[in-house]
Amino acid sequence: MRSMFTSESQFVDWLKRVCQARSDSAVVGIGDDAALVRPGSKQEIILTTDLSVEGVHFRRQLHPARSVGHRALARALSDIAAMGGTPRFALLSLALSRTTSRRWVEDFYTGAQVLARRTGTQIIGGDTALVSGPTSVDAVVAGEVPRGTALLRSGARAGDRIFVSGRLGLSALGLRMLKAGSSPVTARRSGHPLHAHLFPEPRLALGRFLRESRLASAVMDLSDGLSTDLARLCRASGVGAVLGTERLPLPNFPPIASNARLSAARADLLRLALNGGEDYELLFAVPQRKAKHVPKRYRGLPLTCIGEIRRSAGLYLSLPDGILKPLRAGGFEHFHRSHH
Ligand SMILES: [Mg+2]
């Protein structure tokens, strides 16, 4: 028989041990009826919730439990990063398939807990149930931001330059490698597609830098693919955009010759960069006069100018020969029936 927690109190005792609240915090955490937190007096609270559903956001055969825990929390932390906030608390709720082992639950929490510690987030509660269907996870994260300073999607104006962090399409490339049989154990190296997919890094430091430097007019995180998410930012700001295909920071894996023409391999990477989701990089607009102050790298993370905001609605790709081609949203849409 599979080993599982024998009672809720056994599980809660175990959870209290792994999620020990730090002694300096003004918090009642796991074990009482509810968590009690004290917000900073000049702060606003950012709240976000993200579902991770087996078969939709992860697959048991492809994603190790540790990655599922990491990714569940990372998705919510990425939303905090996109608003320039600092994460404080998380509630993790699990609807566990009855076939789940105790080992899976422990590895799940290890993945979540390692990321939580590294980002200063305390896991202070949640709920659990055994269900006959697939496993799903809900991560609720509360973060703080100084009053009136949160970064929003709605401030982009015509002429603003569009930037992204990191390389786009790495996560989709990693998922493809997993499906083709790559072992998740090779995911150790940061910058490797498997690592980008299994252990995405929420760009919290970059989000805070953009807030403090006041460089960005609009910010969001890339969860569903550049073509889909840029359309959302543009809609929120009431503008359009043009992207230069030559400017997109494509995955440098596998290495391709830098002077390669738009070969099949490059076209494939371009599609992944535009439509592959789950990169959790930041997409941001910067007024033209401030664009020169955006560093080439922030703490080692490349920041690339990929295009420009236009007054008129609509998204376009500017091809190397100067032709403008309409950019259709091809990323992950949650209300489509089929997805990756
Ligand atoms: Mg988001």
Tab-separated table of C-alpha atoms and ligand atoms in Angstrom:
chain	number	residue	atom	x	y	z
A	1	MET	CA	0.000	0.000	0.000
A	2	ARG	CA	1.077	3.546	-0.660
A	3	SER	CA	2.292	5.486	2.319
A	4	MET	CA	0.151	8.565	3.001
A	5	PHE	CA	-0.516	10.763	6.012
A	6	THR	CA	-2.887	8.875	8.294
A	7	SER	CA	-4.775	11.893	9.571
A	8	GLU	CA	-5.172	15.597	9.015
A	9	SER	CA	-3.486	16.376	12.330
A	10	GLN	CA	-0.486	14.265	11.370
A	11	PHE	CA	-0.294	16.200	8.111
A	12	VAL	CA	-0.701	19.578	9.867
A	13	ASP	CA	2.014	18.694	12.408
A	14	TRP	CA	4.328	17.726	9.568
A	15	LEU	CA	3.423	20.891	7.648
A	16	LYS	CA	4.073	23.106	10.687
A	17	ARG	CA	7.538	21.596	10.896
A	18	VAL	CA	8.439	22.167	7.233
A	19	CYS	CA	6.843	25.615	7.053
A	20	GLN	CA	8.055	26.961	10.412
A	21	ALA	CA	7.289	30.658	10.608
A	22	ARG	CA	10.286	32.839	11.315
A	23	SER	CA	10.322	34.071	14.887
A	24	ASP	CA	10.526	37.773	13.996
A	25	SER	CA	7.208	37.851	12.150
A	26	ALA	CA	3.898	39.098	13.514
A	27	VAL	CA	1.987	36.099	12.295
A	28	VAL	CA	-0.169	33.275	13.504
A	29	GLY	CA	0.524	30.614	10.924
A	30	ILE	CA	-0.475	27.016	10.378
A	31	GLY	CA	-2.483	25.350	13.132
A	32	ASP	CA	-5.076	27.924	14.180
A	33	ASP	CA	-8.408	28.595	12.461
A	34	ALA	CA	-6.846	31.113	10.119
A	35	ALA	CA	-3.587	32.923	9.530
A	36	LEU	CA	-3.096	36.367	11.045
A	37	VAL	CA	-0.844	38.860	9.314
A	38	ARG	CA	0.037	42.486	9.980
A	39	PRO	CA	0.566	44.629	6.895
A	40	GLY	CA	3.116	47.441	6.883
A	41	SER	CA	1.439	50.783	7.594
A	42	LYS	CA	2.504	52.546	4.383
A	43	GLN	CA	2.063	49.494	2.202
A	44	GLU	CA	-0.596	48.161	-0.098
A	45	ILE	CA	-1.298	44.443	-0.207
A	46	ILE	CA	-1.074	42.597	-3.533
A	47	LEU	CA	-3.149	39.413	-3.671
A	48	THR	CA	-2.936	36.786	-6.351
A	49	THR	CA	-4.169	33.233	-6.785
A	50	ASP	CA	-3.048	30.638	-9.313
A	51	LEU	CA	-4.406	27.198	-10.074
A	52	SER	CA	-2.111	24.370	-11.180
A	53	VAL	CA	-4.142	21.453	-12.491
A	54	GLU	CA	-2.763	18.033	-13.384
A	55	GLY	CA	-3.182	17.448	-17.122
A	56	VAL	CA	-3.350	21.198	-17.792
A	57	HIS	CA	-0.392	22.852	-16.030
A	58	PHE	CA	1.604	19.747	-15.197
A	59	ARG	CA	1.731	16.055	-15.956
A	60	ARG	CA	2.648	13.480	-13.401
A	61	GLN	CA	4.719	11.524	-15.938
A	62	LEU	CA	6.735	14.592	-16.975
A	63	HIS	CA	6.954	16.878	-13.964
A	64	PRO	CA	8.649	15.738	-10.751
A	65	ALA	CA	6.657	16.653	-7.603
A	66	ARG	CA	9.399	19.084	-6.597
A	67	SER	CA	8.928	20.973	-9.850
A	68	VAL	CA	5.125	20.998	-9.407
A	69	GLY	CA	5.558	22.624	-5.979
A	70	HIS	CA	8.092	25.124	-7.290
A	71	ARG	CA	6.017	26.048	-10.323
A	72	ALA	CA	2.752	26.381	-8.387
A	73	LEU	CA	4.328	29.005	-6.136
A	74	ALA	CA	6.489	30.571	-8.883
A	75	ARG	CA	3.434	31.403	-10.989
A	76	ALA	CA	1.904	33.427	-8.176
A	77	LEU	CA	5.238	35.035	-7.229
A	78	SER	CA	5.704	36.092	-10.844
A	79	ASP	CA	2.472	38.096	-10.607
A	80	ILE	CA	3.813	39.821	-7.478
A	81	ALA	CA	7.065	40.548	-9.373
A	82	ALA	CA	5.106	42.053	-12.272
A	83	MET	CA	3.592	44.621	-9.894
A	84	GLY	CA	6.940	45.485	-8.333
A	85	GLY	CA	5.976	43.936	-5.000
A	86	THR	CA	7.674	41.939	-2.288
A	87	PRO	CA	6.052	38.585	-1.492
A	88	ARG	CA	5.268	37.963	2.187
A	89	PHE	CA	2.830	35.105	2.683
A	90	ALA	CA	1.470	32.129	0.779
A	91	LEU	CA	-1.461	29.749	1.251
A	92	LEU	CA	-1.135	26.463	-0.614
A	93	SER	CA	-4.223	24.309	-1.072
A	94	LEU	CA	-4.034	20.817	-2.499
A	95	ALA	CA	-6.795	18.649	-3.924
A	96	LEU	CA	-4.818	15.409	-4.082
A	97	SER	CA	-5.642	12.527	-6.337
A	98	ARG	CA	-6.221	9.421	-4.189
A	99	THR	CA	-3.285	7.716	-5.884
A	100	THR	CA	-0.835	10.322	-4.511
A	101	SER	CA	1.939	9.033	-2.253
A	102	ARG	CA	3.231	10.721	0.871
A	103	ARG	CA	6.587	11.016	-0.891
A	104	TRP	CA	4.958	13.072	-3.651
A	105	VAL	CA	3.438	15.451	-1.087
A	106	GLU	CA	6.778	15.811	0.711
A	107	ASP	CA	8.639	16.503	-2.532
A	108	PHE	CA	5.930	18.982	-3.572
A	109	TYR	CA	6.428	20.954	-0.361
A	110	THR	CA	10.213	20.764	-0.704
A	111	GLY	CA	9.926	22.409	-4.116
A	112	ALA	CA	7.568	25.097	-2.819
A	113	GLN	CA	9.478	25.618	0.422
A	114	VAL	CA	12.916	26.054	-1.194
A	115	LEU	CA	11.510	28.793	-3.454
A	116	ALA	CA	9.513	30.330	-0.588
A	117	ARG	CA	12.622	30.624	1.636
A	118	ARG	CA	14.737	32.066	-1.158
A	119	THR	CA	12.137	34.757	-1.902
A	120	GLY	CA	11.246	35.622	1.706
A	121	THR	CA	7.756	34.130	1.418
A	122	GLN	CA	6.198	32.343	4.395
A	123	ILE	CA	3.808	29.487	3.724
A	124	ILE	CA	1.261	30.118	6.470
A	125	GLY	CA	-1.668	27.897	5.600
A	126	GLY	CA	-3.824	26.168	3.060
A	127	ASP	CA	-6.250	23.317	2.795
A	128	THR	CA	-6.057	19.727	1.632
A	129	ALA	CA	-8.510	17.134	0.388
A	130	LEU	CA	-8.297	13.765	-1.311
A	131	VAL	CA	-10.250	13.654	-4.553
A	132	SER	CA	-11.079	10.971	-7.091
A	133	GLY	CA	-10.049	13.212	-10.012
A	134	PRO	CA	-6.629	14.605	-10.915
A	135	THR	CA	-4.511	16.609	-8.477
A	136	SER	CA	-4.862	20.368	-8.404
A	137	VAL	CA	-3.092	23.059	-6.454
A	138	ASP	CA	-4.147	26.582	-5.568
A	139	ALA	CA	-1.416	29.006	-4.571
A	140	VAL	CA	-2.539	32.262	-2.962
A	141	VAL	CA	0.243	34.778	-2.392
A	142	ALA	CA	0.089	38.098	-0.557
A	143	GLY	CA	2.778	40.650	-1.262
A	144	GLU	CA	3.446	44.247	-0.295
A	145	VAL	CA	4.207	47.351	-2.277
A	146	PRO	CA	4.625	50.956	-1.021
A	147	ARG	CA	1.300	52.738	-1.335
A	148	GLY	CA	0.552	54.083	-4.816
A	149	THR	CA	3.652	52.637	-6.483
A	150	ALA	CA	2.466	49.271	-7.861
A	151	LEU	CA	3.413	48.649	-11.491
A	152	LEU	CA	0.390	48.218	-13.768
A	153	ARG	CA	-0.295	47.060	-17.318
A	154	SER	CA	-2.171	50.167	-18.266
A	155	GLY	CA	0.458	52.915	-18.567
A	156	ALA	CA	2.069	52.230	-21.966
A	157	ARG	CA	1.984	55.173	-24.413
A	158	ALA	CA	2.789	55.590	-28.121
A	159	GLY	CA	6.556	55.755	-28.695
A	160	ASP	CA	7.444	53.722	-25.572
A	161	ARG	CA	10.076	51.059	-26.133
A	162	ILE	CA	9.110	47.464	-25.315
A	163	PHE	CA	11.554	45.353	-23.305
A	164	VAL	CA	11.679	41.753	-22.079
A	165	SER	CA	13.938	40.035	-19.592
A	166	GLY	CA	15.719	36.741	-20.241
A	167	ARG	CA	15.213	34.550	-23.294
A	168	LEU	CA	11.772	33.735	-24.630
A	169	GLY	CA	10.629	30.240	-25.566
A	170	LEU	CA	13.073	28.423	-23.278
A	171	SER	CA	10.303	26.920	-21.166
A	172	ALA	CA	8.371	25.649	-24.197
A	173	LEU	CA	11.599	24.172	-25.519
A	174	GLY	CA	12.149	22.457	-22.163
A	175	LEU	CA	8.625	21.011	-22.201
A	176	ARG	CA	9.248	19.688	-25.686
A	177	MET	CA	12.478	18.035	-24.495
A	178	LEU	CA	10.653	16.436	-21.545
A	179	LYS	CA	7.993	15.057	-23.886
A	180	ALA	CA	10.753	13.672	-26.110
A	181	GLY	CA	12.122	11.760	-23.143
A	182	SER	CA	14.801	14.038	-21.633
A	183	SER	CA	15.387	13.243	-17.992
A	184	PRO	CA	14.356	16.001	-15.562
A	185	VAL	CA	17.580	15.224	-13.672
A	186	THR	CA	19.522	17.124	-16.348
A	187	ALA	CA	17.664	20.317	-15.325
A	188	ARG	CA	20.349	21.470	-12.904
A	189	ARG	CA	21.901	24.235	-14.966
A	190	SER	CA	20.158	27.584	-14.892
A	191	GLY	CA	19.606	28.850	-18.461
A	192	HIS	CA	19.028	25.298	-19.704
A	193	PRO	CA	15.563	24.801	-21.256
A	194	LEU	CA	14.703	22.001	-18.813
A	195	HIS	CA	15.630	24.198	-15.878
A	196	ALA	CA	13.641	27.105	-17.320
A	197	HIS	CA	10.599	24.853	-17.628
A	198	LEU	CA	10.800	22.901	-14.363
A	199	PHE	CA	12.139	25.635	-12.077
A	200	PRO	CA	11.226	29.058	-13.533
A	201	GLU	CA	12.572	31.998	-11.543
A	202	PRO	CA	10.065	34.748	-10.664
A	203	ARG	CA	11.753	38.065	-11.538
A	204	LEU	CA	11.154	39.705	-8.164
A	205	ALA	CA	14.391	41.725	-8.025
A	206	LEU	CA	13.821	43.072	-11.530
A	207	GLY	CA	10.222	44.032	-10.675
A	208	ARG	CA	11.393	45.968	-7.628
A	209	PHE	CA	14.145	47.620	-9.680
A	210	LEU	CA	11.592	48.760	-12.281
A	211	ARG	CA	9.365	50.182	-9.535
A	212	GLU	CA	12.163	51.956	-7.671
A	213	SER	CA	13.853	53.324	-10.812
A	214	ARG	CA	10.501	54.520	-12.237
A	215	LEU	CA	11.699	53.462	-15.669
A	216	ALA	CA	8.632	51.497	-16.758
A	217	SER	CA	5.274	52.880	-17.864
A	218	ALA	CA	3.630	49.415	-17.914
A	219	VAL	CA	4.700	45.964	-16.728
A	220	MET	CA	3.334	42.428	-16.785
A	221	ASP	CA	4.734	38.929	-16.506
A	222	LEU	CA	4.832	36.525	-19.456
A	223	SER	CA	2.789	33.501	-18.453
A	224	ASP	CA	0.868	32.620	-21.610
A	225	GLY	CA	3.270	33.614	-24.409
A	226	LEU	CA	4.491	36.988	-25.734
A	227	SER	CA	1.908	37.266	-28.536
A	228	THR	CA	-0.974	36.687	-26.107
A	229	ASP	CA	0.394	38.679	-23.175
A	230	LEU	CA	1.539	41.702	-25.198
A	231	ALA	CA	-1.994	41.903	-26.599
A	232	ARG	CA	-3.269	42.072	-22.990
A	233	LEU	CA	-0.837	44.834	-22.049
A	234	CYS	CA	-1.763	46.785	-25.187
A	235	ARG	CA	-5.484	46.359	-24.528
A	236	ALA	CA	-5.050	47.561	-20.931
A	237	SER	CA	-3.115	50.604	-22.177
A	238	GLY	CA	-5.315	51.313	-25.219
A	239	VAL	CA	-2.404	51.092	-27.663
A	240	GLY	CA	-0.833	48.811	-30.311
A	241	ALA	CA	2.721	47.562	-30.864
A	242	VAL	CA	5.355	46.552	-33.418
A	243	LEU	CA	7.948	43.883	-32.599
A	244	GLY	CA	11.186	43.353	-34.526
A	245	THR	CA	11.628	39.636	-35.240
A	246	GLU	CA	15.421	40.113	-35.343
A	247	ARG	CA	15.394	41.607	-31.871
A	248	LEU	CA	13.653	38.827	-29.970
A	249	PRO	CA	15.990	37.084	-27.508
A	250	LEU	CA	15.580	33.508	-28.754
A	251	PRO	CA	16.764	30.460	-26.820
A	252	ASN	CA	20.473	29.928	-27.473
A	253	PHE	CA	19.937	26.221	-27.151
A	254	PRO	CA	20.672	24.310	-29.289
A	255	PRO	CA	23.330	26.788	-30.478
A	256	ILE	CA	22.574	28.176	-33.936
A	257	ALA	CA	24.909	30.219	-36.094
A	258	SER	CA	24.329	33.906	-35.359
A	259	ASN	CA	24.383	34.823	-39.047
A	260	ALA	CA	21.969	32.059	-39.996
A	261	ARG	CA	19.217	33.143	-42.349
A	262	LEU	CA	15.666	32.570	-41.205
A	263	SER	CA	16.271	28.846	-41.305
A	264	ALA	CA	13.754	26.244	-40.214
A	265	ALA	CA	15.439	25.997	-36.824
A	266	ARG	CA	15.315	29.748	-36.321
A	267	ALA	CA	11.705	29.967	-37.474
A	268	ASP	CA	10.837	27.244	-34.969
A	269	LEU	CA	12.563	29.111	-32.127
A	270	LEU	CA	10.825	32.311	-33.183
A	271	ARG	CA	7.455	30.570	-32.909
A	272	LEU	CA	8.366	29.316	-29.439
A	273	ALA	CA	9.507	32.807	-28.394
A	274	LEU	CA	6.239	34.351	-29.589
A	275	ASN	CA	3.781	31.672	-28.548
A	276	GLY	CA	5.427	29.388	-25.997
A	277	GLY	CA	4.113	30.157	-22.541
A	278	GLU	CA	5.389	29.834	-18.991
A	279	ASP	CA	8.585	31.857	-19.428
A	280	TYR	CA	7.686	34.050	-16.412
A	281	GLU	CA	9.926	36.800	-17.702
A	282	LEU	CA	8.847	40.436	-17.365
A	283	LEU	CA	7.488	42.414	-20.310
A	284	PHE	CA	7.677	46.181	-19.838
A	285	ALA	CA	7.287	49.456	-21.679
A	286	VAL	CA	9.678	52.361	-21.129
A	287	PRO	CA	9.160	55.945	-22.354
A	288	GLN	CA	11.590	56.663	-25.206
A	289	ARG	CA	13.564	59.300	-23.296
A	290	LYS	CA	14.233	56.819	-20.464
A	291	ALA	CA	15.045	53.813	-22.669
A	292	LYS	CA	18.795	54.556	-22.648
A	293	HIS	CA	18.801	54.145	-18.859
A	294	VAL	CA	17.628	50.538	-19.059
A	295	PRO	CA	20.745	48.425	-18.377
A	296	LYS	CA	21.750	45.713	-20.864
A	297	ARG	CA	21.667	43.299	-17.953
A	298	TYR	CA	20.154	43.451	-14.523
A	299	ARG	CA	21.978	41.159	-12.062
A	300	GLY	CA	23.111	39.032	-14.990
A	301	LEU	CA	19.631	38.857	-16.550
A	302	PRO	CA	19.597	40.251	-20.114
A	303	LEU	CA	17.082	43.033	-20.815
A	304	THR	CA	16.288	43.366	-24.515
A	305	CYS	CA	14.434	46.060	-26.448
A	306	ILE	CA	12.138	44.136	-28.805
A	307	GLY	CA	9.889	46.797	-30.279
A	308	GLU	CA	7.809	49.887	-29.871
A	309	ILE	CA	4.341	50.918	-28.716
A	310	ARG	CA	2.124	52.452	-31.411
A	311	ARG	CA	-0.857	54.711	-31.051
A	312	SER	CA	-3.189	52.624	-33.199
A	313	ALA	CA	-4.470	49.271	-31.966
A	314	GLY	CA	-3.097	46.038	-33.423
A	315	LEU	CA	0.097	44.032	-33.041
A	316	TYR	CA	2.614	43.712	-35.874
A	317	LEU	CA	5.848	41.874	-36.514
A	318	SER	CA	8.494	43.765	-38.421
A	319	LEU	CA	10.345	41.247	-40.635
A	320	PRO	CA	14.038	41.647	-41.628
A	321	ASP	CA	13.023	42.937	-45.092
A	322	GLY	CA	10.977	45.707	-43.480
A	323	ILE	CA	7.570	44.159	-44.163
A	324	LEU	CA	4.976	44.447	-41.387
A	325	LYS	CA	2.995	41.306	-40.697
A	326	PRO	CA	0.018	41.163	-38.295
A	327	LEU	CA	0.905	39.228	-35.134
A	328	ARG	CA	-1.849	36.883	-34.081
A	329	ALA	CA	-2.132	35.814	-30.456
A	330	GLY	CA	-0.909	32.221	-30.524
A	331	GLY	CA	-0.099	31.611	-26.904
A	332	PHE	CA	-1.901	29.644	-24.277
A	333	GLU	CA	-5.568	30.601	-24.043
A	334	HIS	CA	-7.271	28.983	-21.084
A	335	PHE	CA	-10.665	28.817	-22.730
A	336	HIS	CA	-9.466	26.935	-25.774
A	337	ARG	CA	-10.223	23.244	-25.679
A	338	SER	CA	-6.826	21.965	-26.727
A	339	HIS	CA	-3.503	23.054	-25.354
A	340	HIS	CA	0.022	21.785	-24.885
B	1	MG	MG	0.482	37.700	-14.630
